[in-house]
Tab-separated table of C-alpha atoms in Angstrom:
chain	number	residue	atom	x	y	z
A	127	MET	CA	3.801	65.912	88.040
A	128	ALA	CA	7.195	64.273	88.069
A	129	ARG	CA	7.466	60.820	86.567
A	130	LYS	CA	7.901	57.987	88.994
A	131	GLN	CA	11.325	56.432	88.511
A	132	THR	CA	11.608	52.657	88.658
A	133	THR	CA	14.333	50.622	90.272
A	134	ALA	CA	15.775	49.927	86.805
A	135	GLY	CA	17.833	53.088	87.104
A	136	PRO	CA	18.039	56.528	85.497
A	137	GLY	CA	16.174	56.850	82.221
A	138	PHE	CA	13.568	54.205	83.064
A	139	ASP	CA	10.107	55.186	84.238
A	140	ASP	CA	6.586	53.819	84.566
A	141	THR	CA	5.371	55.658	81.474
A	142	SER	CA	7.872	53.951	79.158
A	143	THR	CA	6.472	51.873	76.293
A	144	ALA	CA	6.163	48.233	77.297
A	145	VAL	CA	8.544	45.848	75.541
A	146	VAL	CA	8.184	42.077	75.258
A	147	VAL	CA	11.229	39.950	74.436
A	148	GLY	CA	10.468	37.057	72.117
A	149	LEU	CA	12.692	34.074	71.315
A	150	ASN	CA	12.725	32.681	67.747
A	151	ALA	CA	14.545	29.569	66.529
A	152	ALA	CA	15.608	28.767	62.977
A	153	ILE	CA	16.128	25.011	63.401
A	154	VAL	CA	17.909	23.414	60.460
A	155	THR	CA	18.576	19.849	59.377
A	156	ILE	CA	19.499	18.081	56.134
A	157	ALA	CA	17.144	15.307	55.060
A	158	GLU	CA	17.089	13.599	51.668
A	159	ALA	CA	19.680	16.104	50.384
A	160	GLU	CA	17.436	19.070	51.229
A	161	PRO	CA	17.956	21.770	53.882
A	162	ARG	CA	14.851	21.796	56.032
A	163	THR	CA	13.687	24.134	58.759
A	164	LEU	CA	11.177	23.364	61.464
A	165	VAL	CA	8.029	25.491	61.301
A	166	VAL	CA	4.836	25.727	63.302
A	167	ARG	CA	1.472	26.874	62.014
A	168	ALA	CA	-1.712	27.905	63.745
A	169	PRO	CA	-4.965	27.464	61.769
A	170	GLY	CA	-5.397	30.196	59.166
A	171	GLN	CA	-1.884	31.592	59.615
A	172	TRP	CA	1.365	31.523	57.677
A	173	ASP	CA	4.288	29.290	58.618
A	174	ALA	CA	6.272	30.529	61.604
A	175	LEU	CA	9.516	29.651	63.308
A	176	PRO	CA	9.064	28.177	66.786
A	177	PHE	CA	8.802	31.159	69.111
A	178	GLY	CA	7.641	32.311	72.494
A	179	PRO	CA	8.241	35.058	75.058
A	180	PHE	CA	11.221	35.196	77.376
A	181	ASP	CA	10.047	35.086	80.983
A	182	PRO	CA	12.858	36.130	83.352
A	183	LEU	CA	10.928	34.650	86.288
A	184	LYS	CA	10.809	31.201	84.671
A	185	HIS	CA	13.872	31.209	82.413
A	186	ARG	CA	17.296	31.656	83.966
A	187	THR	CA	18.746	32.570	80.562
A	188	MET	CA	17.359	33.268	77.082
A	189	ASP	CA	18.989	30.048	75.879
A	190	VAL	CA	17.062	28.077	78.503
A	191	GLY	CA	13.854	29.865	77.540
A	192	LEU	CA	14.359	29.101	73.867
A	193	ARG	CA	14.968	25.401	74.459
A	194	ARG	CA	11.885	25.161	76.653
A	195	TRP	CA	9.632	26.864	74.096
A	196	VAL	CA	10.920	24.677	71.271
A	197	GLN	CA	10.403	21.536	73.326
A	198	ASP	CA	6.868	22.598	74.255
A	199	GLN	CA	5.892	23.481	70.678
A	200	THR	CA	7.688	20.784	68.689
A	201	LYS	CA	8.760	18.041	71.151
A	202	LEU	CA	12.330	18.536	69.915
A	203	ASP	CA	15.315	18.759	72.256
A	204	LEU	CA	17.915	21.106	70.759
A	205	GLY	CA	21.649	20.446	70.638
A	206	TYR	CA	23.806	23.041	68.853
A	207	VAL	CA	22.404	26.560	69.283
A	208	GLU	CA	23.869	30.000	68.654
A	209	GLN	CA	22.383	33.461	68.918
A	210	LEU	CA	21.934	35.287	65.606
A	211	TYR	CA	20.675	38.821	66.035
A	212	THR	CA	18.153	40.976	67.865
A	213	PHE	CA	15.247	42.154	65.715
A	214	GLY	CA	13.548	45.212	67.174
A	215	ASP	CA	12.201	47.467	64.403
A	216	ARG	CA	8.891	49.119	65.165
A	217	GLY	CA	6.220	47.556	62.974
A	218	ARG	CA	7.028	43.955	63.871
A	219	HIS	CA	3.836	42.105	64.876
A	220	ARG	CA	1.967	45.377	64.354
A	221	HIS	CA	-1.667	45.757	63.297
A	222	PRO	CA	-3.759	48.874	62.552
A	223	GLU	CA	-4.363	50.952	65.686
A	224	ASP	CA	-2.170	48.548	67.655
A	225	THR	CA	-1.198	50.030	71.030
A	226	GLY	CA	0.139	46.849	72.592
A	227	PRO	CA	3.693	46.246	73.790
A	228	HIS	CA	6.532	46.507	71.304
A	229	ILE	CA	7.970	43.059	70.590
A	230	VAL	CA	11.714	42.573	70.277
A	231	SER	CA	12.837	39.149	69.061
A	232	VAL	CA	16.145	37.442	69.691
A	233	GLY	CA	16.823	35.058	66.809
A	234	TYR	CA	18.729	31.795	67.156
A	235	LEU	CA	20.207	29.231	64.762
A	236	ALA	CA	19.987	25.587	65.819
A	237	LEU	CA	21.384	22.575	63.957
A	238	VAL	CA	19.893	19.092	64.214
A	239	ARG	CA	21.092	15.804	62.738
A	240	ALA	CA	18.584	14.040	60.506
A	241	GLN	CA	18.558	10.934	62.690
A	242	ASP	CA	17.638	13.108	65.680
A	243	MET	CA	14.491	14.378	63.944
A	244	GLY	CA	12.856	10.975	64.374
A	245	GLU	CA	9.492	11.168	66.059
A	246	ASN	CA	10.571	13.984	68.366
A	247	ALA	CA	9.322	16.848	66.227
A	248	THR	CA	5.873	15.504	65.441
A	249	ALA	CA	3.780	17.955	67.420
A	250	GLN	CA	0.407	18.480	65.772
A	251	GLN	CA	1.188	21.885	64.274
A	252	SER	CA	4.892	21.477	63.421
A	253	SER	CA	6.570	20.213	60.263
A	254	TRP	CA	9.902	20.268	58.438
A	255	ARG	CA	9.950	22.326	55.235
A	256	CYS	CA	12.698	22.913	52.691
A	257	TRP	CA	14.028	26.421	53.229
A	258	TYR	CA	14.146	26.980	49.463
A	259	SER	CA	10.341	27.038	49.441
A	260	TYR	CA	10.687	30.433	51.153
A	261	PHE	CA	13.697	31.542	49.080
A	262	PRO	CA	13.531	29.761	45.676
A	263	TRP	CA	16.151	32.083	44.152
A	264	GLU	CA	18.782	30.764	46.607
A	265	ASP	CA	19.031	27.230	45.160
A	266	TRP	CA	21.604	27.121	42.350
A	267	ARG	CA	22.275	23.380	42.455
A	268	GLN	CA	20.538	22.915	39.090
A	269	GLY	CA	21.907	26.135	37.649
A	270	ARG	CA	20.799	29.744	37.821
A	271	PRO	CA	17.168	29.793	39.068
A	272	ALA	CA	14.777	30.940	36.346
A	273	ILE	CA	12.875	33.074	38.853
A	274	ILE	CA	15.747	35.586	38.977
A	275	ASP	CA	15.729	36.631	35.331
A	276	GLY	CA	12.096	35.756	34.667
A	277	LYS	CA	10.406	37.475	37.628
A	278	ILE	CA	12.680	39.180	40.139
A	279	ALA	CA	14.841	41.265	37.809
A	280	PRO	CA	11.881	42.721	35.856
A	281	LEU	CA	9.777	43.435	38.959
A	282	VAL	CA	12.595	45.003	40.972
A	283	GLY	CA	13.616	46.801	37.780
A	284	GLU	CA	10.239	48.573	37.829
A	285	TRP	CA	10.969	49.712	41.394
A	286	VAL	CA	14.377	50.938	40.256
A	287	ALA	CA	12.750	52.929	37.440
A	288	ARG	CA	10.354	54.602	39.898
A	289	ALA	CA	13.222	56.238	41.790
A	290	THR	CA	12.657	59.985	42.153
A	291	THR	CA	16.270	61.052	41.491
A	292	PRO	CA	19.092	59.782	39.258
A	293	ALA	CA	21.266	59.128	42.326
A	294	LEU	CA	18.565	57.022	43.993
A	295	LYS	CA	17.970	55.132	40.760
A	296	ALA	CA	21.702	54.352	40.503
A	297	ARG	CA	21.828	53.109	44.097
A	298	ARG	CA	18.808	50.876	43.586
A	299	ARG	CA	20.234	49.477	40.366
A	300	GLU	CA	23.523	48.733	42.097
A	301	ARG	CA	21.738	46.906	44.918
A	302	LEU	CA	19.781	44.793	42.460
A	303	ASP	CA	22.918	43.838	40.521
A	304	LEU	CA	24.969	43.082	43.658
A	305	CYS	CA	22.242	41.073	45.342
A	306	PHE	CA	21.126	38.928	42.417
A	307	GLY	CA	24.321	38.639	40.376
A	308	LEU	CA	23.203	40.655	37.364
A	309	ASN	CA	25.155	42.442	34.633
A	310	GLY	CA	28.417	40.582	35.126
A	311	ILE	CA	28.490	40.610	38.939
A	312	ALA	CA	29.169	37.270	40.606
A	313	TRP	CA	26.535	35.636	42.818
A	314	ASP	CA	27.353	35.876	46.542
A	315	GLU	CA	25.620	33.045	48.376
A	316	GLU	CA	25.987	34.790	51.744
A	317	LYS	CA	23.745	37.766	50.824
A	318	VAL	CA	20.520	35.935	51.703
A	319	LEU	CA	19.216	38.655	54.020
A	320	GLU	CA	20.215	41.474	51.665
A	321	ARG	CA	18.232	39.865	48.849
A	322	PHE	CA	15.116	39.441	50.969
A	323	GLU	CA	15.388	42.995	52.317
A	324	LEU	CA	15.564	44.300	48.742
A	325	LEU	CA	12.390	42.432	47.767
A	326	TYR	CA	10.700	43.708	50.928
A	327	GLU	CA	11.700	47.324	50.241
A	328	ALA	CA	10.471	47.009	46.669
A	329	GLY	CA	7.090	45.892	48.044
A	330	LEU	CA	7.314	42.443	46.415
A	331	ALA	CA	7.325	40.268	49.551
A	332	ASP	CA	3.937	39.347	50.993
A	333	GLU	CA	5.226	40.513	54.367
A	334	ALA	CA	5.435	44.073	52.992
A	335	ALA	CA	1.651	44.052	52.547
A	336	MET	CA	1.143	42.561	56.009
A	337	ASP	CA	3.250	45.380	57.475
A	338	GLY	CA	1.222	47.988	55.610
A	339	ARG	CA	3.947	49.313	53.299
A	340	LYS	CA	2.388	51.714	50.816
A	341	ASN	CA	4.283	50.307	47.840
A	342	ALA	CA	3.350	46.678	48.526
A	343	ARG	CA	2.355	44.955	45.274
A	344	ARG	CA	0.509	42.121	47.028
A	345	ARG	CA	-2.249	42.153	49.615
A	346	LEU	CA	-1.880	39.475	52.273
A	347	GLY	CA	-0.888	36.815	49.777
A	348	VAL	CA	-3.491	37.717	47.139
A	349	ALA	CA	-2.156	39.630	44.152
A	350	GLU	CA	-3.986	42.728	42.957
A	351	ASP	CA	-3.287	41.443	39.468
A	352	ALA	CA	-2.363	37.761	39.675
A	353	GLN	CA	-0.987	37.766	36.119
A	354	ASP	CA	1.455	40.569	36.795
A	355	VAL	CA	2.499	39.925	40.393
A	356	PRO	CA	3.746	36.358	40.992
A	357	ALA	CA	4.456	34.925	44.405
A	358	LEU	CA	8.132	35.254	45.310
A	359	GLY	CA	8.560	32.431	47.807
A	360	ASP	CA	6.188	31.338	50.543
A	361	PRO	CA	5.598	34.041	53.170
A	362	MET	CA	6.132	33.589	56.902
A	363	LEU	CA	4.461	35.095	59.934
A	364	HIS	CA	5.626	38.545	61.095
A	365	ASP	CA	9.342	38.886	60.249
A	366	HIS	CA	10.193	35.198	60.572
A	367	ARG	CA	11.337	34.972	56.941
A	368	ARG	CA	13.817	37.746	57.723
A	369	ILE	CA	15.098	35.750	60.707
A	370	LEU	CA	15.390	32.595	58.588
A	371	ALA	CA	17.291	34.548	55.906
A	372	THR	CA	19.711	35.727	58.595
A	373	ALA	CA	20.208	32.140	59.747
A	374	MET	CA	20.860	30.940	56.185
A	375	GLY	CA	23.460	33.634	55.544
A	376	ARG	CA	25.147	32.981	58.891
A	377	LEU	CA	25.350	29.231	58.308
A	378	ARG	CA	26.672	29.640	54.755
A	379	ALA	CA	29.380	31.991	55.972
A	380	LYS	CA	30.310	30.080	59.122
A	381	LEU	CA	30.598	26.783	57.281
A	382	LYS	CA	33.718	28.195	55.590
A	383	TYR	CA	35.666	28.908	58.771
A	384	ARG	CA	34.164	26.638	61.453
A	385	PRO	CA	33.351	22.903	61.200
A	386	VAL	CA	29.660	23.469	61.950
A	387	VAL	CA	28.630	21.281	59.008
A	388	PHE	CA	29.469	18.238	61.144
A	389	GLU	CA	26.657	19.216	63.525
A	390	LEU	CA	24.407	18.117	60.637
A	391	MET	CA	26.239	14.846	59.947
A	392	ALA	CA	25.901	11.392	61.455
A	393	GLU	CA	28.833	10.103	63.498
A	394	GLU	CA	30.034	8.225	60.413
A	395	PHE	CA	29.479	9.346	56.834
A	396	THR	CA	30.853	9.059	53.322
A	397	LEU	CA	32.544	11.940	51.553
A	398	THR	CA	29.653	11.965	49.090
A	399	GLU	CA	27.211	12.504	51.962
A	400	LEU	CA	29.398	15.304	53.315
A	401	GLN	CA	29.557	17.010	49.916
A	402	THR	CA	25.795	16.671	49.437
A	403	THR	CA	25.225	18.331	52.810
A	404	VAL	CA	27.541	21.237	51.998
A	405	GLU	CA	25.867	21.674	48.602
A	406	ALA	CA	22.412	21.687	50.204
A	407	VAL	CA	23.406	24.459	52.617
A	408	MET	CA	25.320	26.542	50.082
A	409	GLY	CA	22.764	26.061	47.316
A	410	GLN	CA	25.388	25.184	44.726
A	411	LYS	CA	27.065	22.172	43.155
A	412	LEU	CA	30.747	21.618	43.921
A	413	HIS	CA	33.474	19.899	41.943
A	414	LYS	CA	33.781	16.409	43.432
A	415	GLN	CA	37.545	15.906	43.254
A	416	ASN	CA	38.382	19.457	44.332
A	417	PHE	CA	36.053	19.163	47.311
A	418	ARG	CA	37.578	15.876	48.427
A	419	ARG	CA	41.131	17.172	48.102
A	420	GLN	CA	40.316	20.217	50.221
A	421	VAL	CA	38.550	18.210	52.924
A	422	GLU	CA	41.377	15.707	53.197
A	423	LYS	CA	44.042	18.426	53.067
A	424	THR	CA	42.529	20.312	56.007
A	425	GLY	CA	42.489	17.190	58.170
A	426	LEU	CA	38.836	17.637	59.083
A	427	VAL	CA	38.025	13.958	58.625
A	428	GLU	CA	39.682	10.591	58.989
A	429	GLY	CA	38.758	7.202	57.610
A	430	THR	CA	37.247	4.593	59.895
A	431	GLY	CA	38.315	1.627	57.808
A	432	ARG	CA	34.697	0.593	57.433
A	433	MET	CA	32.854	0.420	54.132
A	434	THR	CA	29.199	0.960	53.304
A	435	THR	CA	26.952	0.228	50.336
A	436	LYS	CA	23.994	2.330	51.508
A	437	THR	CA	24.666	4.953	48.834
A	438	GLY	CA	24.324	2.384	46.051
A	439	GLY	CA	26.983	1.345	43.576
A	440	ARG	CA	30.464	0.454	44.788
A	441	PRO	CA	31.247	0.262	48.511
A	442	ALA	CA	32.348	3.627	49.914
A	443	GLU	CA	34.607	4.275	52.880
A	444	GLN	CA	33.093	5.824	55.960
A	445	PHE	CA	34.716	8.785	57.673
A	446	ARG	CA	34.341	10.616	60.955
A	447	PHE	CA	34.953	14.204	62.019
A	448	ARG	CA	38.289	14.800	63.766
A	449	ARG	CA	37.145	16.973	66.672
A	450	GLU	CA	40.736	17.601	67.752
A	451	VAL	CA	41.193	19.720	64.605
A	452	VAL	CA	39.450	22.566	66.449
A	453	THR	CA	42.478	22.901	68.742
A	454	GLU	CA	44.991	22.507	65.930
A	455	ARG	CA	43.990	25.509	63.796
A	456	ALA	CA	42.165	28.781	64.268
A	457	ALA	CA	39.698	28.396	61.399
A	458	PRO	CA	39.117	24.746	60.441
A	459	GLY	CA	36.165	25.227	58.123
A	460	VAL	CA	35.121	23.522	54.891
A	461	ARG	CA	36.778	25.488	52.133
A	462	VAL	CA	34.207	25.779	49.366
A	463	GLY	CA	35.819	26.005	45.958
A	464	ALA	CA	34.392	27.283	42.704
A	465	PRO	CA	30.859	25.983	42.129
A	466	VAL	CA	29.850	23.891	39.149
A	467	ARG	CA	27.406	25.910	37.040
A	468	GLY	CA	24.935	23.770	35.141
A	469	ARG	CA	23.470	26.573	33.040
A	470	SER	CA	24.549	29.929	31.755
A	471	SER	CA	24.347	32.704	34.332
A	472	ARG	CA	23.582	35.384	31.805
A	473	ALA	CA	22.750	38.822	33.108
A	474	ALA	CA	19.220	40.121	32.901
A	475	ALA	CA	18.612	42.959	30.518
A	476	ARG	CA	18.264	46.367	32.053
């Protein structure tokens, strides 16, 4: 019997697999010099990004749907929002013998000023958490994180050694070195997603066990051998840690060519506060004088003539963002210079 064609057009029919479109928000702020993301948690579950389905009968656009879901779940009204990526791999939200609709998620990045957090996002099951609790290897502000050489390099190295061919082993080794800055290769702060994907492929992320990967070294957050398999960051529900990693990489990259950092700043701020915010996002310490010269040279800020003592010590001048700079140049971002390394970034032994 011929398939009944729907009004969607050629290629669509009533026997097609059902697909649900979900909306996920990585909402970021800077509070007490830490980058924090808003998460929700149901009893007995891992942290999750605020999310909900897109309903074309209720939501005129996906952006409208996202804002409504976030407001319902967290009591937070979003300002700056941009779409990140569409995540649609089979296996997302999947359970054994699952025959339900396939879920495709559209991820978003939203930026919120610390003073706008207030009491808005105090829904019973929502909280702000430092994003480095999910990705501890990304924070280089106190030097090279010990977890890279002490845990990640050896564990991923075992996965490299299990490669079935010399060519595959070489490719895996190259990925490990490029992602985590080993064997003389410089650290690239933008490769947040690539690093998480490598840990997932190697079976070292808790989410790999949740998704049923055969090589997963952990089982739903409980190690088979707790002495040999340490936790590598806090897990998140479904693929929400992957979405958050995408948001982190996007923000780190965009900060360099668009003035998005000022979406995280108060109307007036000191240059120290601006530098601290950039360092929190980038996960690295910056040279104070070089940073200030670059900011002032690009014309991104201008002094207000007002002084403040809220940072302690001597009074500091307050600045504001020059919004007209957006029309003056094509790429008015914060140029991040060479980071200040507090400790040796020695390469891990092969």
